[in-house]
Amino acid sequence: MNLLKDPWLIFKVQQPDGSLIEQTLPITAIAKPEVIDFALPRADFQGAAYQFTIGLLQTCFAPDDEFEWKDNYLEPPTAEVLKQAFSKAEHAFNATGDGPLFMQDYDSLDEAKRNSVSSLLIEAPGGNGLKLNTDHFVKRGIGEVMSLPMAVLALFTLQINAPAGGQGNRTGLRGGGPLTTLVMPQNENSPLWQKLWLNVAPNDERYSAPDLHCDTVFPWLGKTRVSAKKGSETYQKDVHPLHMFWAMPRRIRLIVEDVAGECSLTGKSCSQLVKLYKTQNYGANYAGSWSHPLTPYKRDLKKPDQEDLSIKGQPGGITYKIWDVLTLTGSPDGGKTQQMCASVVRSFNHVVNDDILEDVTAQARLWVFGYDMDNMKARGWYSETMPLYQVPPAKQQNILDYIKQLQTIANDALWHCRSQIKSAWFDKPGDAKGDFSFIETAFWQQTQSAFFAAVQQLMSSDFLYLTSMEAKQWLSTLRNVALSLFDEYALSELGSERTMEKRIGARKNLLKGLYSKSFKKFETEHQIEPNKETN
């Protein structure tokens, strides 16, 4: 099977009557107007398919400049044009055969350990979990038999998200479980081509023409950069910039059986099955700072020798508390750190602000997704869409500073809310143990719409500043949500007279906290008339 010639990806296709069907088509179908999305059986596969196709377009069909970019956005290429462009890399995208195989080790790994193909799934329990029978919430036995296309997707998903995996099992180029940010059109039913092309950047001579027969672009075309010894790290300077789309930290070979059966992920019949794979440790060890086009980063300006850190999934999900680093670039804390949104977001801002795309997307969306990893353990998968505003580079720092101010006052409100809920619950709140993240999650979710309303108002302001009325609305929302959550979690049960007295006291302290120094400062700066709650 060749991934650039044969039908293998499942697409969502719109029919003339408006209905949607699923079809397995070749990759060249991405530019057909009736193809509106991928239709894969897992959320992480869906995200991986986007990254695979964006990487392929950037590698084989990158526009020379913004004008060519716009031409291809407005008038997608034909399947024949894409076929011709992709043919340059067909040799690197064989999933089976005698030569190099896509995302698989150059060596056959005949003596290597064999694992169930289900272990390619990032949330699958490891060997220790199976041995100790601790896979209570994440069940074993998922995906034990896969069709070849699903096994390839599982392999690619692992390689681009690879978490820490024990001795010598290397993490991905972006670190384990990175967040991916993609620019999406406002209309969810827009053609898939638009969704993909918004994330392909004009080359503008940013990098030299790639040698598509070289392992500096496609690492599986050459011997593995074995990293068993010190000094065998792979740095960004060692490879072509396009390598970042195709990084391969794990040494794996799929064992493909030419027998008919049913894929346990799709439930569909197939002519080839994958039940096992071979694996060897000490694959490519990616080190130093990288700048993957689809991921935001932070840099510690006080420690110039420290690697840039990719933004990763965290408990509590993806909320507006990290929206700024996903969409803006600047130094928000007096020069201590530099945050950098993904280069596809910066490229989109550049195209829009040059009026190249003024009539195409009035407002795009940002799709953010990724795993929340605890070393080898997947705690969750998150996928969210957020507003994406077109911000000129000259204004990004001022807007970033102001948004940090909005987030800081929100954090203060959350801190007082959580602290007083714990005071209402426990005699010694400082000794309280357990997971209280549900309070944070509820707070961020219930204040998110107000935050983006404030951001919209900020973007519409000539002075990049909220009016007194707008700032008061934001402050009122924070206070009301904090009090509402306290009442829900701490006052919903009557309890004894002593405990009620304690809880009422905690609520009074919460009120004091919500009108403390930082809140008064915000009111003064925005000329908000004090209106302290008294009950």
Protein backbone atom coordinates (compact mmCIF):
# COMPACT_ATOMS: atom_id res chain seq x y z
CA MET A 1 0.00 0.00 0.00
CA ASN A 2 1.30 3.44 -0.95
CA LEU A 3 -0.14 6.31 1.08
CA LEU A 4 0.07 8.80 -1.79
CA LYS A 5 -1.53 6.63 -4.47
CA ASP A 6 -3.94 4.14 -2.89
CA PRO A 7 -7.30 4.83 -1.20
CA TRP A 8 -6.75 4.48 2.56
CA LEU A 9 -8.10 7.52 4.43
CA ILE A 10 -11.78 7.77 5.34
CA PHE A 11 -13.41 11.06 4.37
CA LYS A 12 -16.71 12.76 5.14
CA VAL A 13 -18.29 13.55 1.77
CA GLN A 14 -21.29 15.81 1.20
CA GLN A 15 -23.87 14.59 -1.31
CA PRO A 16 -25.88 16.84 -3.69
CA ASP A 17 -28.91 16.60 -1.37
CA GLY A 18 -26.81 17.81 1.61
CA SER A 19 -26.49 14.43 3.29
CA LEU A 20 -23.09 13.13 4.42
CA ILE A 21 -21.51 9.78 3.70
CA GLU A 22 -18.16 8.23 4.54
CA GLN A 23 -15.85 7.13 1.73
CA THR A 24 -12.34 5.70 1.59
CA LEU A 25 -10.45 7.74 -0.99
CA PRO A 26 -6.86 8.52 -2.02
CA ILE A 27 -5.12 11.53 -0.49
CA THR A 28 -5.61 13.54 -3.71
CA ALA A 29 -9.33 13.78 -2.82
CA ILE A 30 -8.56 16.51 -0.26
CA ALA A 31 -9.19 19.28 -2.85
CA LYS A 32 -12.62 18.07 -3.97
CA PRO A 33 -15.27 20.60 -2.89
CA GLU A 34 -17.64 17.90 -1.65
CA VAL A 35 -15.00 16.47 0.75
CA ILE A 36 -15.49 18.41 3.99
CA ASP A 37 -13.49 16.48 6.58
CA PHE A 38 -11.81 13.27 7.61
CA ALA A 39 -14.03 10.64 9.21
CA LEU A 40 -11.72 8.55 11.36
CA PRO A 41 -12.72 6.33 14.28
CA ARG A 42 -10.60 8.08 16.94
CA ALA A 43 -10.12 11.74 17.87
CA ASP A 44 -6.34 11.43 17.96
CA PHE A 45 -6.38 9.80 14.50
CA GLN A 46 -8.46 12.72 13.23
CA GLY A 47 -5.86 15.18 14.51
CA ALA A 48 -3.05 13.04 13.11
CA ALA A 49 -4.67 12.95 9.65
CA TYR A 50 -4.69 16.74 9.60
CA GLN A 51 -1.04 16.88 10.59
CA PHE A 52 -0.10 14.22 8.04
CA THR A 53 -1.82 16.06 5.20
CA ILE A 54 -0.60 19.53 6.20
CA GLY A 55 2.94 18.16 6.40
CA LEU A 56 2.55 16.55 2.97
CA LEU A 57 1.28 19.77 1.41
CA GLN A 58 4.05 21.81 3.03
CA THR A 59 6.62 19.30 1.78
CA CYS A 60 5.39 18.77 -1.77
CA PHE A 61 3.05 21.65 -2.63
CA ALA A 62 4.14 24.71 -0.64
CA PRO A 63 3.26 28.02 -2.35
CA ASP A 64 6.13 30.32 -3.23
CA ASP A 65 4.49 33.45 -1.81
CA GLU A 66 1.27 34.88 -0.36
CA PHE A 67 -0.25 35.50 -3.80
CA GLU A 68 0.15 31.88 -4.87
CA TRP A 69 -1.21 30.88 -1.47
CA LYS A 70 -4.38 32.91 -2.03
CA ASP A 71 -4.82 31.59 -5.57
CA ASN A 72 -4.77 28.00 -4.29
CA TYR A 73 -7.15 28.86 -1.44
CA LEU A 74 -9.74 30.39 -3.75
CA GLU A 75 -9.32 27.85 -6.54
CA PRO A 76 -8.13 24.47 -5.21
CA PRO A 77 -5.88 22.36 -7.41
CA THR A 78 -7.25 19.40 -9.31
CA ALA A 79 -6.59 15.85 -8.20
CA GLU A 80 -4.23 15.48 -11.16
CA VAL A 81 -2.16 18.50 -10.09
CA LEU A 82 -1.88 17.11 -6.56
CA LYS A 83 -1.03 13.67 -7.88
CA GLN A 84 1.84 15.14 -9.87
CA ALA A 85 3.10 17.13 -6.86
CA PHE A 86 2.88 14.16 -4.49
CA SER A 87 4.57 11.82 -6.96
CA LYS A 88 7.90 13.42 -6.00
CA ALA A 89 7.62 11.72 -2.60
CA GLU A 90 5.85 8.44 -3.46
CA HIS A 91 9.00 6.45 -2.75
CA ALA A 92 8.88 7.57 0.90
CA PHE A 93 5.25 6.65 1.57
CA ASN A 94 5.11 2.89 1.11
CA ALA A 95 3.43 1.12 4.02
CA THR A 96 4.44 -2.30 2.71
CA GLY A 97 7.15 -3.57 0.36
CA ASP A 98 10.86 -4.30 0.25
CA GLY A 99 12.31 -0.79 0.55
CA PRO A 100 12.02 1.88 3.26
CA LEU A 101 8.58 1.96 4.87
CA PHE A 102 6.68 5.01 6.10
CA MET A 103 7.52 5.90 9.72
CA GLN A 104 9.16 2.51 10.22
CA ASP A 105 12.75 1.70 11.09
CA TYR A 106 15.23 1.32 8.25
CA ASP A 107 16.33 -2.04 9.69
CA SER A 108 14.02 -5.04 9.71
CA LEU A 109 14.40 -5.47 13.53
CA ASP A 110 14.10 -9.25 13.19
CA GLU A 111 15.47 -9.88 16.68
CA ALA A 112 13.49 -7.11 18.34
CA LYS A 113 10.72 -7.46 20.88
CA ARG A 114 7.19 -8.06 19.58
CA ASN A 115 4.18 -6.21 20.99
CA SER A 116 0.46 -6.23 20.36
CA VAL A 117 -0.47 -3.54 17.83
CA SER A 118 -2.87 -2.15 20.44
CA SER A 119 0.21 -0.86 22.30
CA LEU A 120 0.64 1.75 19.56
CA LEU A 121 -2.43 3.49 20.99
CA ILE A 122 -1.15 6.10 23.42
CA GLU A 123 -3.77 5.46 26.09
CA ALA A 124 -3.25 1.67 26.02
CA PRO A 125 -2.00 0.25 29.34
CA GLY A 126 1.68 -0.65 29.41
CA GLY A 127 3.22 -3.95 30.34
CA ASN A 128 3.36 -3.09 34.03
CA GLY A 129 -0.28 -2.02 34.03
CA LEU A 130 -1.33 -5.30 32.45
CA LYS A 131 0.81 -7.29 34.88
CA LEU A 132 -0.56 -5.53 37.97
CA ASN A 133 -4.11 -5.40 36.59
CA THR A 134 -4.36 -1.63 37.15
CA ASP A 135 -6.03 -0.84 33.80
CA HIS A 136 -9.36 -0.09 35.45
CA PHE A 137 -10.43 3.02 33.52
CA VAL A 138 -8.37 2.40 30.36
CA LYS A 139 -9.22 -1.11 29.28
CA ARG A 140 -6.88 -3.58 27.64
CA GLY A 141 -7.82 -5.31 24.43
CA ILE A 142 -8.74 -2.21 22.41
CA GLY A 143 -7.44 -2.32 18.86
CA GLU A 144 -5.79 -5.75 19.02
CA VAL A 145 -6.45 -6.29 15.31
CA MET A 146 -6.14 -3.34 12.93
CA SER A 147 -6.43 -2.86 9.23
CA LEU A 148 -3.20 -1.66 7.64
CA PRO A 149 -4.49 1.94 7.21
CA MET A 150 -5.49 2.14 10.90
CA ALA A 151 -2.18 0.64 11.99
CA VAL A 152 -0.33 3.26 9.93
CA LEU A 153 -2.39 6.02 11.52
CA ALA A 154 -1.75 4.58 14.98
CA LEU A 155 1.98 4.50 14.21
CA PHE A 156 2.03 8.08 12.92
CA THR A 157 -0.02 9.28 15.91
CA LEU A 158 2.48 7.70 18.28
CA GLN A 159 5.52 9.12 16.50
CA ILE A 160 4.23 12.72 16.56
CA ASN A 161 2.97 12.56 20.16
CA ALA A 162 5.42 10.04 21.63
CA PRO A 163 5.50 10.29 25.45
CA ALA A 164 8.26 9.06 27.71
CA GLY A 165 8.26 5.31 27.33
CA GLY A 166 10.87 3.74 29.59
CA GLN A 167 14.59 3.33 29.03
CA GLY A 168 15.61 4.42 25.55
CA ASN A 169 12.08 4.84 24.19
CA ARG A 170 12.44 8.40 23.01
CA THR A 171 9.86 11.16 23.26
CA GLY A 172 8.57 13.07 20.25
CA LEU A 173 10.32 16.07 18.75
CA ARG A 174 7.88 18.42 20.55
CA GLY A 175 8.05 16.51 23.83
CA GLY A 176 5.47 14.04 25.04
CA GLY A 177 1.85 15.02 24.36
CA PRO A 178 2.25 18.45 22.72
CA LEU A 179 -0.71 20.68 21.95
CA THR A 180 -1.39 21.24 18.26
CA THR A 181 -3.05 24.47 17.08
CA LEU A 182 -4.68 24.71 13.65
CA VAL A 183 -6.44 27.63 11.97
CA MET A 184 -9.97 26.71 10.92
CA PRO A 185 -12.60 28.59 8.88
CA GLN A 186 -15.64 29.78 10.80
CA ASN A 187 -17.98 27.46 8.89
CA GLU A 188 -17.52 23.87 10.08
CA ASN A 189 -18.89 22.60 6.76
CA SER A 190 -16.28 24.41 4.70
CA PRO A 191 -14.40 22.15 2.28
CA LEU A 192 -11.55 20.19 3.81
CA TRP A 193 -9.18 21.93 1.41
CA GLN A 194 -9.76 25.29 3.10
CA LYS A 195 -9.24 23.77 6.55
CA LEU A 196 -5.93 22.30 5.46
CA TRP A 197 -4.64 25.17 3.33
CA LEU A 198 -5.10 27.73 6.12
CA ASN A 199 -2.27 25.86 7.86
CA VAL A 200 0.15 25.70 4.93
CA ALA A 201 2.61 28.58 4.95
CA PRO A 202 4.14 30.29 1.91
CA ASN A 203 7.79 29.34 1.63
CA ASP A 204 9.09 32.85 0.93
CA GLU A 205 12.58 31.35 0.77
CA ARG A 206 12.38 30.32 4.44
CA TYR A 207 14.19 27.11 3.65
CA SER A 208 16.03 25.50 0.78
CA ALA A 209 14.37 23.09 -1.62
CA PRO A 210 14.25 19.71 0.11
CA ASP A 211 15.93 16.58 -1.16
CA LEU A 212 13.01 14.17 -0.86
CA HIS A 213 15.32 11.17 -1.19
CA CYS A 214 17.28 12.15 1.92
CA ASP A 215 16.75 11.09 5.53
CA THR A 216 17.16 14.70 6.67
CA VAL A 217 13.54 15.14 5.51
CA PHE A 218 12.13 11.61 5.84
CA PRO A 219 14.17 9.85 8.56
CA TRP A 220 13.03 6.34 7.59
CA LEU A 221 14.90 6.63 4.28
CA GLY A 222 18.22 6.18 6.07
CA LYS A 223 19.83 4.32 8.92
CA THR A 224 18.42 5.20 12.33
CA ARG A 225 20.27 7.82 14.35
CA VAL A 226 20.73 5.37 17.23
CA SER A 227 20.94 7.28 20.52
CA ALA A 228 22.31 4.69 22.94
CA LYS A 229 25.43 6.77 23.63
CA LYS A 230 25.91 10.33 24.82
CA GLY A 231 26.54 12.79 22.02
CA SER A 232 24.13 11.08 19.61
CA GLU A 233 21.36 13.68 19.96
CA THR A 234 19.62 15.11 16.92
CA TYR A 235 19.37 18.91 16.81
CA GLN A 236 17.41 21.19 14.51
CA LYS A 237 20.59 22.15 12.65
CA ASP A 238 21.17 18.49 11.73
CA VAL A 239 18.07 18.12 9.55
CA HIS A 240 15.92 20.00 7.03
CA PRO A 241 13.15 22.18 8.55
CA LEU A 242 10.50 19.92 6.98
CA HIS A 243 11.82 17.06 9.11
CA MET A 244 9.70 18.42 11.96
CA PHE A 245 6.54 17.13 10.25
CA TRP A 246 8.07 13.66 9.88
CA ALA A 247 10.15 13.21 13.04
CA MET A 248 10.49 9.56 14.08
CA PRO A 249 11.67 8.98 17.67
CA ARG A 250 10.53 5.34 17.93
CA ARG A 251 12.08 2.31 16.19
CA ILE A 252 9.11 0.24 15.00
CA ARG A 253 8.29 -2.25 12.24
CA LEU A 254 4.72 -3.35 11.61
CA ILE A 255 4.07 -7.04 11.00
CA VAL A 256 1.51 -7.11 8.19
CA GLU A 257 -0.47 -10.28 7.49
CA ASP A 258 -2.02 -10.80 4.04
CA VAL A 259 -5.20 -12.29 5.44
CA ALA A 260 -8.77 -11.05 5.39
CA GLY A 261 -10.49 -10.02 8.59
CA GLU A 262 -12.22 -7.24 10.48
CA CYS A 263 -10.53 -4.17 11.90
CA SER A 264 -11.40 -3.80 15.57
CA LEU A 265 -11.24 0.01 15.34
CA THR A 266 -13.48 0.58 12.31
CA GLY A 267 -15.49 -2.64 12.35
CA LYS A 268 -14.91 -2.92 8.60
CA SER A 269 -13.60 -5.84 6.59
CA CYS A 270 -10.10 -5.58 5.17
CA SER A 271 -7.67 -7.71 3.17
CA GLN A 272 -4.59 -7.09 5.36
CA LEU A 273 -4.33 -7.19 9.13
CA VAL A 274 -1.80 -6.00 11.69
CA LYS A 275 -1.74 -7.74 15.05
CA LEU A 276 1.87 -7.27 16.12
CA TYR A 277 4.80 -4.94 15.65
CA LYS A 278 8.53 -5.14 16.37
CA THR A 279 10.17 -2.47 18.48
CA GLN A 280 13.70 -1.54 19.51
CA ASN A 281 14.72 1.26 21.86
CA TYR A 282 17.18 4.14 21.35
CA GLY A 283 15.70 5.75 18.25
CA ALA A 284 16.36 9.38 17.34
CA ASN A 285 16.87 11.51 20.45
CA TYR A 286 15.60 15.00 19.57
CA ALA A 287 17.34 17.60 21.71
CA GLY A 288 17.71 21.37 21.87
CA SER A 289 15.15 23.97 20.81
CA TRP A 290 12.78 23.26 17.94
CA SER A 291 10.00 25.32 16.42
CA HIS A 292 7.37 22.94 15.12
CA PRO A 293 5.01 24.92 12.84
CA LEU A 294 1.83 23.64 14.52
CA THR A 295 2.75 24.08 18.19
CA PRO A 296 3.21 27.10 20.51
CA TYR A 297 6.31 27.46 22.71
CA LYS A 298 7.67 29.34 25.71
CA ARG A 299 11.27 30.49 26.17
CA ASP A 300 12.96 31.43 29.44
CA LEU A 301 14.82 34.65 28.57
CA LYS A 302 16.74 34.49 31.84
CA LYS A 303 18.21 31.12 30.86
CA PRO A 304 19.30 31.39 27.22
CA ASP A 305 20.85 27.91 27.27
CA GLN A 306 17.57 26.27 28.25
CA GLU A 307 15.49 24.57 25.57
CA ASP A 308 12.26 26.19 24.39
CA LEU A 309 9.31 24.34 25.92
CA SER A 310 6.30 23.32 23.85
CA ILE A 311 2.89 23.97 25.36
CA LYS A 312 1.33 20.69 26.48
CA GLY A 313 -2.03 19.47 27.69
CA GLN A 314 -2.69 19.88 31.41
CA PRO A 315 -5.37 18.64 33.85
CA GLY A 316 -8.51 20.74 33.58
CA GLY A 317 -8.50 20.92 29.80
CA ILE A 318 -7.92 23.76 27.36
CA THR A 319 -9.35 27.05 28.61
CA TYR A 320 -8.83 30.76 28.10
CA LYS A 321 -6.15 30.81 30.78
CA ILE A 322 -3.71 29.69 28.04
CA TRP A 323 -5.47 31.35 25.09
CA ASP A 324 -2.85 34.09 24.87
CA VAL A 325 0.09 31.73 24.32
CA LEU A 326 -1.93 29.86 21.69
CA THR A 327 -2.62 32.97 19.63
CA LEU A 328 -0.12 35.76 20.45
CA THR A 329 3.64 36.25 20.47
CA GLY A 330 5.42 38.50 22.94
CA SER A 331 7.06 38.88 26.34
CA PRO A 332 4.27 39.48 28.86
CA ASP A 333 6.08 39.46 32.21
CA GLY A 334 8.72 42.12 32.06
CA GLY A 335 11.10 40.18 29.86
CA LYS A 336 11.34 36.98 31.91
CA THR A 337 9.79 34.74 29.26
CA GLN A 338 9.01 34.87 25.59
CA GLN A 339 5.88 33.11 24.38
CA MET A 340 5.45 32.18 20.74
CA CYS A 341 2.24 31.04 19.14
CA ALA A 342 2.56 28.40 16.43
CA SER A 343 4.12 29.67 13.22
CA VAL A 344 0.98 28.71 11.24
CA VAL A 345 -0.94 31.20 13.40
CA ARG A 346 1.71 33.88 12.82
CA SER A 347 1.64 33.12 9.08
CA PHE A 348 -2.15 33.42 9.00
CA ASN A 349 -1.97 36.79 10.79
CA HIS A 350 0.59 37.98 8.26
CA VAL A 351 -1.52 36.96 5.28
CA VAL A 352 -4.67 38.54 6.70
CA ASN A 353 -2.99 41.79 7.73
CA ASP A 354 -1.54 42.18 4.25
CA ASP A 355 -5.14 42.16 2.95
CA ILE A 356 -4.41 39.01 0.96
CA LEU A 357 -7.36 37.26 2.59
CA GLU A 358 -9.62 40.15 3.56
CA ASP A 359 -12.67 38.72 1.79
CA VAL A 360 -12.19 35.06 2.68
CA THR A 361 -12.56 34.60 6.44
CA ALA A 362 -14.19 37.32 8.49
CA GLN A 363 -13.14 35.48 11.62
CA ALA A 364 -11.27 32.23 11.79
CA ARG A 365 -11.30 29.76 14.64
CA LEU A 366 -8.42 28.09 16.42
CA TRP A 367 -8.64 24.32 16.87
CA VAL A 368 -6.51 23.16 19.79
CA PHE A 369 -6.02 19.48 20.62
CA GLY A 370 -3.65 17.06 22.28
CA TYR A 371 -3.06 14.58 25.06
CA ASP A 372 -2.59 15.41 28.72
CA MET A 373 0.30 13.12 29.60
CA ASP A 374 1.81 12.17 32.94
CA ASN A 375 5.06 10.66 31.65
CA MET A 376 3.87 7.41 30.02
CA LYS A 377 0.30 7.69 31.30
CA ALA A 378 -2.41 9.42 29.26
CA ARG A 379 -4.67 11.33 31.65
CA GLY A 380 -6.94 12.65 28.94
CA TRP A 381 -7.43 13.91 25.41
CA TYR A 382 -8.60 17.46 24.88
CA SER A 383 -10.01 19.15 21.80
CA GLU A 384 -11.39 22.69 21.81
CA THR A 385 -12.10 25.50 19.37
CA MET A 386 -11.48 29.11 20.37
CA PRO A 387 -11.78 32.51 18.69
CA LEU A 388 -8.81 33.65 16.63
CA TYR A 389 -8.41 37.36 16.05
CA GLN A 390 -6.24 38.96 13.42
CA VAL A 391 -3.73 41.04 15.41
CA PRO A 392 -1.04 43.14 13.69
CA PRO A 393 2.44 42.27 15.02
CA ALA A 394 2.95 45.88 16.19
CA LYS A 395 -0.05 45.58 18.53
CA GLN A 396 0.53 42.07 19.83
CA GLN A 397 2.62 43.06 22.86
CA ASN A 398 0.12 45.69 24.09
CA ILE A 399 -2.81 43.33 23.64
CA LEU A 400 -0.88 40.50 25.30
CA ASP A 401 -0.10 42.66 28.35
CA TYR A 402 -3.74 43.64 28.70
CA ILE A 403 -5.03 40.10 28.31
CA LYS A 404 -2.56 38.97 30.98
CA GLN A 405 -4.17 41.56 33.25
CA LEU A 406 -7.62 40.06 32.61
CA GLN A 407 -6.28 36.55 33.27
CA THR A 408 -4.48 37.66 36.45
CA ILE A 409 -7.60 39.13 38.02
CA ALA A 410 -9.47 35.94 37.05
CA ASN A 411 -6.78 33.86 38.76
CA ASP A 412 -7.14 36.00 41.88
CA ALA A 413 -10.89 35.43 41.94
CA LEU A 414 -10.39 31.69 41.49
CA TRP A 415 -7.79 31.56 44.28
CA HIS A 416 -10.13 33.24 46.78
CA CYS A 417 -13.03 31.01 45.69
CA ARG A 418 -11.08 27.77 46.01
CA SER A 419 -9.44 28.79 49.30
CA GLN A 420 -12.73 29.67 50.98
CA ILE A 421 -14.47 26.51 49.73
CA LYS A 422 -11.69 24.52 51.36
CA SER A 423 -12.04 26.65 54.52
CA ALA A 424 -15.75 25.81 54.60
CA TRP A 425 -15.03 22.11 54.17
CA PHE A 426 -12.03 21.52 56.42
CA ASP A 427 -10.91 22.50 59.90
CA LYS A 428 -7.34 22.82 58.61
CA PRO A 429 -7.62 23.85 54.94
CA GLY A 430 -3.86 23.90 54.50
CA ASP A 431 -3.71 20.17 55.24
CA ALA A 432 -6.51 19.29 52.82
CA LYS A 433 -5.56 16.55 50.38
CA GLY A 434 -7.20 15.54 47.16
CA ASP A 435 -7.98 16.78 43.68
CA PHE A 436 -9.78 20.12 43.66
CA SER A 437 -9.34 20.75 39.94
CA PHE A 438 -13.10 20.45 39.39
CA ILE A 439 -13.48 23.87 41.04
CA GLU A 440 -10.98 25.38 38.62
CA THR A 441 -12.60 23.66 35.64
CA ALA A 442 -16.03 24.99 36.56
CA PHE A 443 -14.67 28.49 37.11
CA TRP A 444 -12.84 28.69 33.77
CA GLN A 445 -15.80 27.25 31.88
CA GLN A 446 -18.35 29.59 33.44
CA THR A 447 -16.27 32.74 32.86
CA GLN A 448 -14.99 31.87 29.38
CA SER A 449 -17.74 33.51 27.33
CA ALA A 450 -17.32 36.74 29.33
CA PHE A 451 -13.57 36.64 28.73
CA PHE A 452 -13.93 36.37 24.97
CA ALA A 453 -16.59 39.09 25.01
CA ALA A 454 -14.03 41.32 26.75
CA VAL A 455 -11.35 40.34 24.22
CA GLN A 456 -13.71 41.15 21.34
CA GLN A 457 -14.37 44.56 22.89
CA LEU A 458 -10.64 45.07 23.36
CA MET A 459 -9.90 44.23 19.73
CA SER A 460 -12.58 46.70 18.60
CA SER A 461 -11.14 49.51 20.69
CA ASP A 462 -8.98 52.16 19.06
CA PHE A 463 -7.06 52.52 22.30
CA LEU A 464 -6.70 48.77 23.07
CA TYR A 465 -8.42 49.34 26.40
CA LEU A 466 -11.77 48.37 27.92
CA THR A 467 -14.23 51.09 28.83
CA SER A 468 -15.34 51.42 32.45
CA MET A 469 -18.61 49.66 31.64
CA GLU A 470 -16.87 46.79 29.82
CA ALA A 471 -14.30 46.32 32.59
CA LYS A 472 -17.05 46.40 35.22
CA GLN A 473 -18.93 43.68 33.37
CA TRP A 474 -15.82 41.46 33.40
CA LEU A 475 -15.22 42.08 37.10
CA SER A 476 -18.88 41.43 37.96
CA THR A 477 -18.80 38.12 36.11
CA LEU A 478 -15.74 36.95 38.05
CA ARG A 479 -17.30 37.88 41.38
CA ASN A 480 -20.69 36.37 40.57
CA VAL A 481 -19.22 33.08 39.34
CA ALA A 482 -16.92 32.80 42.38
CA LEU A 483 -19.83 33.35 44.78
CA SER A 484 -22.11 31.03 42.81
CA LEU A 485 -19.54 28.21 42.92
CA PHE A 486 -19.03 28.73 46.65
CA ASP A 487 -22.78 28.53 47.25
CA GLU A 488 -23.03 25.40 45.12
CA TYR A 489 -20.13 23.53 46.73
CA ALA A 490 -20.19 24.86 50.29
CA LEU A 491 -23.79 25.88 51.05
CA SER A 492 -25.85 23.34 49.13
CA GLU A 493 -26.33 21.20 52.27
CA LEU A 494 -27.62 22.54 55.57
CA GLY A 495 -25.39 20.57 57.97
CA SER A 496 -25.15 21.39 61.67
CA GLU A 497 -25.38 24.84 63.23
CA ARG A 498 -21.62 24.84 63.87
CA THR A 499 -20.68 23.91 60.33
CA MET A 500 -23.16 26.43 58.90
CA GLU A 501 -21.61 29.18 60.98
CA LYS A 502 -18.20 28.16 59.67
CA ARG A 503 -19.39 28.19 56.08
CA ILE A 504 -21.10 31.56 56.42
CA GLY A 505 -17.84 32.92 57.81
CA ALA A 506 -15.96 31.52 54.81
CA ARG A 507 -18.43 33.22 52.45
CA LYS A 508 -17.87 36.56 54.17
CA ASN A 509 -14.12 36.07 53.76
CA LEU A 510 -14.66 35.29 50.08
CA LEU A 511 -16.53 38.58 49.69
CA LYS A 512 -13.66 40.42 51.33
CA GLY A 513 -11.21 38.71 49.01
CA LEU A 514 -13.22 39.65 45.92
CA TYR A 515 -12.93 43.32 46.92
CA SER A 516 -9.30 43.18 48.05
CA LYS A 517 -6.28 45.12 46.80
CA SER A 518 -5.89 43.67 43.30
CA PHE A 519 -9.60 44.15 42.56
CA LYS A 520 -9.59 47.72 43.86
CA LYS A 521 -6.56 48.44 41.69
CA PHE A 522 -8.41 47.12 38.63
CA GLU A 523 -11.41 49.30 39.51
CA THR A 524 -9.23 52.39 39.93
CA GLU A 525 -7.38 51.85 36.64
CA HIS A 526 -10.68 51.52 34.78
CA GLN A 527 -12.50 54.24 36.74
CA ILE A 528 -15.13 51.82 38.00
CA GLU A 529 -17.35 53.16 40.75
CA PRO A 530 -17.09 50.87 43.82
CA ASN A 531 -20.27 48.90 44.43
CA LYS A 532 -19.37 46.47 47.17
CA GLU A 533 -21.81 43.67 47.92
CA THR A 534 -22.98 43.83 51.53
CA ASN A 535 -25.03 40.70 52.07
